[in-house]
Amino acid sequence: GWEGVLLDGKLDLWVDVAAGQGSQSLRLDPGGFVPVRHRTLLVGVALGPTWTWGRLGLSTGPRVAGLWLERSFQLELLDRSERYVTAWPGWMAALSFRFSPVWTVEARAQALWAYVPVDGQTRTVGFGGLMLAGGYRF
C-alpha cells in the first residue's frame, strides 16, 4: 500500500470549490451610477504534511487555485462583460480537530497572489482568507 511512502503517510491533499456573485453600483463623476454584476468560481488544491498530537492536527503546504471572474456593466447603451481565468499560487496553514476516526473540523488560513487584468492593465493582486470547514479523511 501507500502507507509510509510519503512522509510516513502524513501527506494530505485538500480540494475545495467556492463560488459567489454580487451586484453593486459604480459611481462615476459626472454621470451618476453604473450597475455592475460580478461572478466568481475558485477551485483550489493544497498539498502538505500534517503533524498530529492526539486529536489535534497542524497542516501547512503550498496551494494553487484556478480563478474564473466575470463582471458585467448594465447600461442602456452598453451591455458589456469581461471574463478571465488565472492561476493563484500561494500557501495554506490549518489547525484541525478529529472528532471520530474519519471526521474532522478544520480552521484554515490561506494567502494567494496573482497577476490579474483589470481595466486594461495587469495588476498584482493578493488574496487572504480564513475558513472553517468539516471534512472526511480517507
Backbone as CSV, one residue per row, in Angstrom:
resi,resn,N_x,N_y,N_z,CA_x,CA_y,CA_z,C_x,C_y,C_z
1,GLY,0.808,-1.185,0.000,0.000,0.000,0.000,0.852,1.250,0.000
2,TRP,0.169,2.356,0.228,0.791,3.676,0.226,1.322,4.082,1.599
3,GLU,1.053,3.307,2.635,1.497,3.667,3.980,3.014,3.813,4.030
4,GLY,3.482,4.894,4.599,4.909,5.111,4.778,5.648,5.596,3.550
5,VAL,4.958,5.793,2.424,5.640,6.200,1.197,5.995,7.684,1.237
6,LEU,5.035,8.536,1.609,5.248,9.978,1.640,5.162,10.487,3.069
7,LEU,6.269,10.929,3.613,6.322,11.500,4.956,5.620,10.622,5.977
8,ASP,5.864,9.349,5.921,5.286,8.391,6.864,3.756,8.420,6.830
9,GLY,3.195,8.608,5.640,1.739,8.589,5.483,1.047,9.844,5.959
10,LYS,1.777,10.941,6.179,1.178,12.153,6.721,1.072,13.280,5.703
11,LEU,1.133,12.978,4.443,0.969,13.984,3.406,-0.500,14.013,3.017
12,ASP,-1.124,15.166,3.159,-2.557,15.301,2.899,-2.804,16.132,1.650
13,LEU,-3.927,15.871,1.019,-4.379,16.597,-0.160,-5.721,17.237,0.167
14,TRP,-5.839,18.551,-0.061,-7.096,19.271,0.139,-7.599,19.743,-1.217
15,VAL,-8.867,19.586,-1.452,-9.517,20.063,-2.671,-10.740,20.858,-2.240
16,ASP,-10.924,22.047,-2.814,-12.081,22.856,-2.437,-12.609,23.626,-3.636
17,VAL,-13.870,23.991,-3.548,-14.555,24.765,-4.578,-15.358,25.852,-3.875
18,ALA,-15.282,27.073,-4.384,-16.072,28.181,-3.843,-16.620,28.988,-5.010
19,ALA,-17.836,29.484,-4.853,-18.469,30.298,-5.891,-19.177,31.472,-5.228
20,GLY,-19.309,32.544,-5.971,-20.005,33.712,-5.439,-20.469,34.624,-6.547
21,GLN,-21.383,35.500,-6.193,-21.865,36.504,-7.132,-22.384,37.690,-6.345
22,GLY,-22.493,38.814,-7.009,-22.991,40.006,-6.342,-23.252,41.106,-7.340
23,SER,-23.768,42.199,-6.831,-24.009,43.368,-7.669,-23.778,44.614,-6.827
24,GLN,-23.426,45.668,-7.514,-23.182,46.942,-6.857,-23.335,48.038,-7.894
25,SER,-23.228,49.273,-7.445,-23.267,50.410,-8.350,-21.929,51.121,-8.309
26,LEU,-21.368,51.349,-9.478,-20.112,52.063,-9.622,-20.438,53.539,-9.809
27,ARG,-19.876,54.389,-8.963,-20.163,55.826,-9.041,-19.156,56.501,-9.963
28,LEU,-19.665,57.221,-10.953,-18.825,57.954,-11.895,-19.080,59.444,-11.746
29,ASP,-18.012,60.240,-11.860,-18.146,61.702,-11.806,-17.774,62.282,-13.150
30,PRO,-18.565,63.033,-13.853,-20.020,63.116,-13.660,-20.688,61.932,-14.343
31,GLY,-21.933,61.751,-14.131,-22.637,60.695,-14.831,-23.465,59.791,-13.956
32,GLY,-23.328,59.878,-12.673,-24.178,59.073,-11.809,-23.605,57.698,-11.529
33,PHE,-24.493,56.711,-11.547,-24.136,55.357,-11.140,-24.277,54.367,-12.292
34,VAL,-23.397,53.376,-12.316,-23.436,52.317,-13.321,-23.631,50.993,-12.589
35,PRO,-24.711,50.249,-12.905,-24.904,48.940,-12.269,-23.851,47.936,-12.757
36,VAL,-23.241,47.214,-11.813,-22.203,46.230,-12.117,-22.564,44.923,-11.419
37,ARG,-22.478,43.825,-12.162,-22.651,42.484,-11.573,-21.333,41.740,-11.681
38,HIS,-21.068,40.859,-10.715,-19.850,40.052,-10.787,-20.141,38.639,-10.300
39,ARG,-19.407,37.695,-10.903,-19.484,36.275,-10.527,-18.071,35.723,-10.455
40,THR,-17.872,34.733,-9.577,-16.549,34.140,-9.415,-16.662,32.652,-9.115
41,LEU,-15.669,31.910,-9.570,-15.551,30.486,-9.266,-14.080,30.220,-8.956
42,LEU,-13.823,29.621,-7.794,-12.471,29.324,-7.343,-12.379,27.833,-7.060
43,VAL,-11.432,27.157,-7.710,-11.187,25.729,-7.488,-9.736,25.604,-7.032
44,GLY,-9.539,25.051,-5.835,-8.200,25.023,-5.266,-7.740,23.650,-4.829
45,VAL,-6.421,23.512,-4.766,-5.777,22.280,-4.321,-4.585,22.677,-3.453
46,ALA,-4.423,21.982,-2.338,-3.259,22.181,-1.470,-2.705,20.811,-1.091
47,LEU,-1.414,20.758,-0.892,-0.747,19.502,-0.553,0.289,19.795,0.520
48,GLY,0.252,19.023,1.603,1.232,19.261,2.648,1.166,18.235,3.761
49,PRO,2.160,18.271,4.621,2.191,17.337,5.744,1.248,17.772,6.861
50,THR,0.816,16.813,7.652,0.028,17.066,8.852,0.728,16.403,10.028
51,TRP,0.970,17.185,11.055,1.534,16.658,12.290,0.400,16.537,13.297
52,THR,0.296,15.409,13.961,-0.816,15.174,14.879,-0.316,14.961,16.304
53,TRP,-1.121,15.441,17.238,-0.929,15.244,18.671,-2.292,14.861,19.226
54,GLY,-2.514,13.575,19.376,-3.833,13.110,19.802,-4.856,13.409,18.727
55,ARG,-5.885,14.162,19.085,-6.938,14.516,18.120,-6.651,15.801,17.354
56,LEU,-5.624,16.549,17.754,-5.286,17.807,17.090,-4.304,17.578,15.954
57,GLY,-4.430,18.378,14.902,-3.513,18.303,13.774,-3.105,19.688,13.314
58,LEU,-1.884,19.828,12.848,-1.371,21.061,12.275,-0.860,20.733,10.879
59,SER,-1.353,21.475,9.886,-1.008,21.223,8.481,-0.504,22.506,7.845
60,THR,0.381,22.363,6.875,0.832,23.507,6.097,1.356,23.003,4.755
61,GLY,1.309,23.866,3.742,1.823,23.460,2.447,1.436,24.410,1.337
62,PRO,1.988,24.191,0.151,1.664,25.032,-0.995,0.234,24.806,-1.470
63,ARG,-0.318,25.848,-2.074,-1.690,25.804,-2.576,-1.717,26.504,-3.928
64,VAL,-2.539,25.999,-4.819,-2.781,26.673,-6.089,-4.280,26.633,-6.346
65,ALA,-4.786,27.726,-6.881,-6.213,27.813,-7.171,-6.401,28.362,-8.575
66,GLY,-7.390,27.845,-9.260,-7.812,28.392,-10.537,-8.979,29.325,-10.276
67,LEU,-8.909,30.530,-10.810,-9.931,31.545,-10.559,-10.554,31.983,-11.873
68,TRP,-11.885,31.941,-11.935,-12.633,32.484,-13.066,-13.446,33.655,-12.540
69,LEU,-13.307,34.809,-13.178,-14.047,36.003,-12.784,-14.794,36.571,-13.978
70,GLU,-15.956,37.118,-13.697,-16.728,37.824,-14.720,-17.339,39.053,-14.073
71,ARG,-17.261,40.164,-14.766,-18.012,41.340,-14.332,-18.707,41.916,-15.549
72,SER,-19.887,42.434,-15.318,-20.666,42.978,-16.429,-21.282,44.306,-16.012
73,PHE,-21.386,45.181,-17.002,-21.956,46.508,-16.814,-23.285,46.551,-17.550
74,GLN,-24.340,46.959,-16.869,-25.660,47.021,-17.488,-26.064,48.484,-17.681
75,LEU,-25.858,48.964,-18.889,-26.257,50.318,-19.261,-27.202,50.233,-20.442
76,GLU,-27.977,51.275,-20.655,-28.896,51.273,-21.797,-28.138,51.210,-23.116
77,LEU,-27.021,51.920,-23.216,-26.263,51.957,-24.466,-25.167,50.903,-24.537
78,LEU,-24.847,50.268,-23.417,-23.748,49.314,-23.389,-24.068,48.191,-22.414
79,ASP,-24.004,46.977,-22.922,-24.142,45.796,-22.067,-22.900,44.953,-22.321
80,ARG,-21.863,45.159,-21.516,-20.564,44.547,-21.774,-20.135,43.680,-20.597
81,SER,-19.512,42.546,-20.912,-18.982,41.651,-19.888,-17.487,41.462,-20.092
82,GLU,-16.768,41.330,-18.993,-15.345,40.996,-19.019,-15.178,39.697,-18.260
83,ARG,-14.417,38.767,-18.837,-14.167,37.470,-18.202,-12.687,37.149,-18.302
84,TYR,-12.176,36.501,-17.273,-10.813,36.000,-17.365,-10.601,34.868,-16.375
85,VAL,-9.558,34.093,-16.668,-9.164,32.946,-15.852,-7.695,33.136,-15.500
86,THR,-7.346,32.831,-14.275,-5.953,32.939,-13.854,-5.652,31.876,-12.803
87,ALA,-4.384,31.598,-12.611,-3.944,30.672,-11.560,-3.388,31.494,-10.403
88,TRP,-3.752,31.118,-9.192,-3.305,31.817,-7.986,-2.438,30.877,-7.163
89,PRO,-1.120,30.992,-7.186,-0.289,30.191,-6.282,-0.281,30.820,-4.891
90,GLY,0.000,30.016,-3.887,0.043,30.551,-2.536,0.444,29.511,-1.510
91,TRP,0.025,29.753,-0.273,0.378,28.900,0.854,-0.814,28.799,1.789
92,MET,-0.948,27.663,2.466,-2.026,27.487,3.430,-1.485,26.864,4.708
93,ALA,-2.196,27.123,5.804,-1.911,26.504,7.101,-3.252,26.197,7.753
94,ALA,-3.323,25.079,8.481,-4.599,24.671,9.070,-4.384,24.024,10.430
95,LEU,-5.389,24.192,11.274,-5.460,23.524,12.562,-6.729,22.686,12.542
96,SER,-6.609,21.394,12.831,-7.772,20.508,12.733,-7.997,19.764,14.045
97,PHE,-9.244,19.341,14.225,-9.635,18.528,15.377,-10.403,17.334,14.840
98,ARG,-9.933,16.144,15.138,-10.582,14.915,14.666,-11.527,14.429,15.767
99,PHE,-12.842,14.447,15.476,-13.799,14.018,16.496,-14.300,12.602,16.287
100,SER,-13.815,11.924,15.257,-14.035,10.488,15.057,-12.854,9.997,14.219
101,PRO,-12.733,8.714,13.972,-11.595,8.248,13.163,-11.527,8.858,11.760
102,VAL,-12.656,9.294,11.201,-12.634,9.811,9.827,-13.164,11.234,9.688
103,TRP,-13.897,11.764,10.644,-14.495,13.100,10.527,-13.668,14.133,11.283
104,THR,-13.426,15.278,10.629,-12.643,16.353,11.238,-13.330,17.697,11.034
105,VAL,-12.979,18.633,11.880,-13.335,20.035,11.670,-12.007,20.791,11.602
106,GLU,-11.944,21.801,10.740,-10.661,22.434,10.449,-10.822,23.938,10.300
107,ALA,-9.878,24.692,10.863,-9.755,26.134,10.624,-8.527,26.319,9.735
108,ARG,-8.720,26.977,8.598,-7.641,27.095,7.613,-7.423,28.560,7.232
109,ALA,-6.165,28.952,7.108,-5.787,30.276,6.610,-5.016,30.079,5.312
110,GLN,-5.213,31.006,4.374,-4.507,30.906,3.099,-4.126,32.289,2.601
111,ALA,-3.049,32.342,1.856,-2.602,33.561,1.187,-2.268,33.189,-0.251
112,LEU,-2.826,33.939,-1.195,-2.631,33.683,-2.629,-2.279,35.002,-3.316
113,TRP,-1.590,34.934,-4.459,-1.301,36.126,-5.236,-1.282,35.767,-6.711
114,ALA,-1.614,36.773,-7.548,-1.669,36.520,-8.992,-1.557,37.831,-9.755
115,TYR,-1.309,37.710,-11.047,-1.394,38.828,-11.976,-2.765,38.763,-12.626
116,VAL,-3.522,39.855,-12.515,-4.902,39.867,-12.988,-5.106,41.090,-13.877
117,PRO,-5.707,40.913,-15.071,-6.013,42.074,-15.906,-7.267,42.786,-15.391
118,VAL,-7.121,44.075,-15.042,-8.245,44.879,-14.561,-8.233,46.198,-15.319
119,ASP,-9.322,46.508,-15.988,-9.468,47.763,-16.727,-8.323,47.994,-17.707
120,GLY,-7.908,46.937,-18.402,-6.880,47.058,-19.423,-5.456,47.053,-18.902
121,GLN,-5.258,46.922,-17.593,-3.919,46.873,-17.012,-3.762,45.588,-16.219
122,THR,-2.560,45.005,-16.287,-2.284,43.812,-15.489,-1.739,44.259,-14.139
123,ARG,-2.386,43.775,-13.076,-2.007,44.172,-11.722,-1.715,42.944,-10.876
124,THR,-0.866,43.134,-9.880,-0.626,42.086,-8.895,-1.707,42.202,-7.832
125,VAL,-2.385,41.098,-7.578,-3.489,41.089,-6.624,-3.226,40.004,-5.595
126,GLY,-3.366,40.347,-4.335,-3.237,39.377,-3.260,-4.598,39.024,-2.699
127,PHE,-4.692,37.853,-2.126,-5.939,37.387,-1.531,-5.597,36.595,-0.284
128,GLY,-6.259,36.885,0.795,-6.100,36.117,2.025,-7.458,35.670,2.501
129,GLY,-7.503,34.529,3.113,-8.791,34.034,3.579,-8.667,33.150,4.796
130,LEU,-9.706,33.155,5.590,-9.852,32.254,6.727,-11.125,31.467,6.503
131,MET,-11.090,30.178,6.762,-12.304,29.386,6.591,-12.394,28.316,7.664
132,LEU,-13.604,27.958,7.975,-13.897,26.880,8.903,-14.627,25.820,8.101
133,ALA,-14.155,24.581,8.166,-14.726,23.531,7.315,-14.769,22.209,8.057
134,GLY,-15.643,21.353,7.597,-15.690,19.971,8.054,-15.174,19.086,6.945
135,GLY,-14.641,17.933,7.303,-14.091,17.075,6.265,-14.094,15.613,6.642
136,TYR,-13.841,14.803,5.639,-13.769,13.352,5.770,-12.365,12.928,5.392
137,ARG,-11.702,12.185,6.262,-10.346,11.694,5.986,-10.434,10.277,5.441
138,PHE,-9.897,10.073,4.249,-9.902,8.741,3.640,-8.849,7.876,4.278
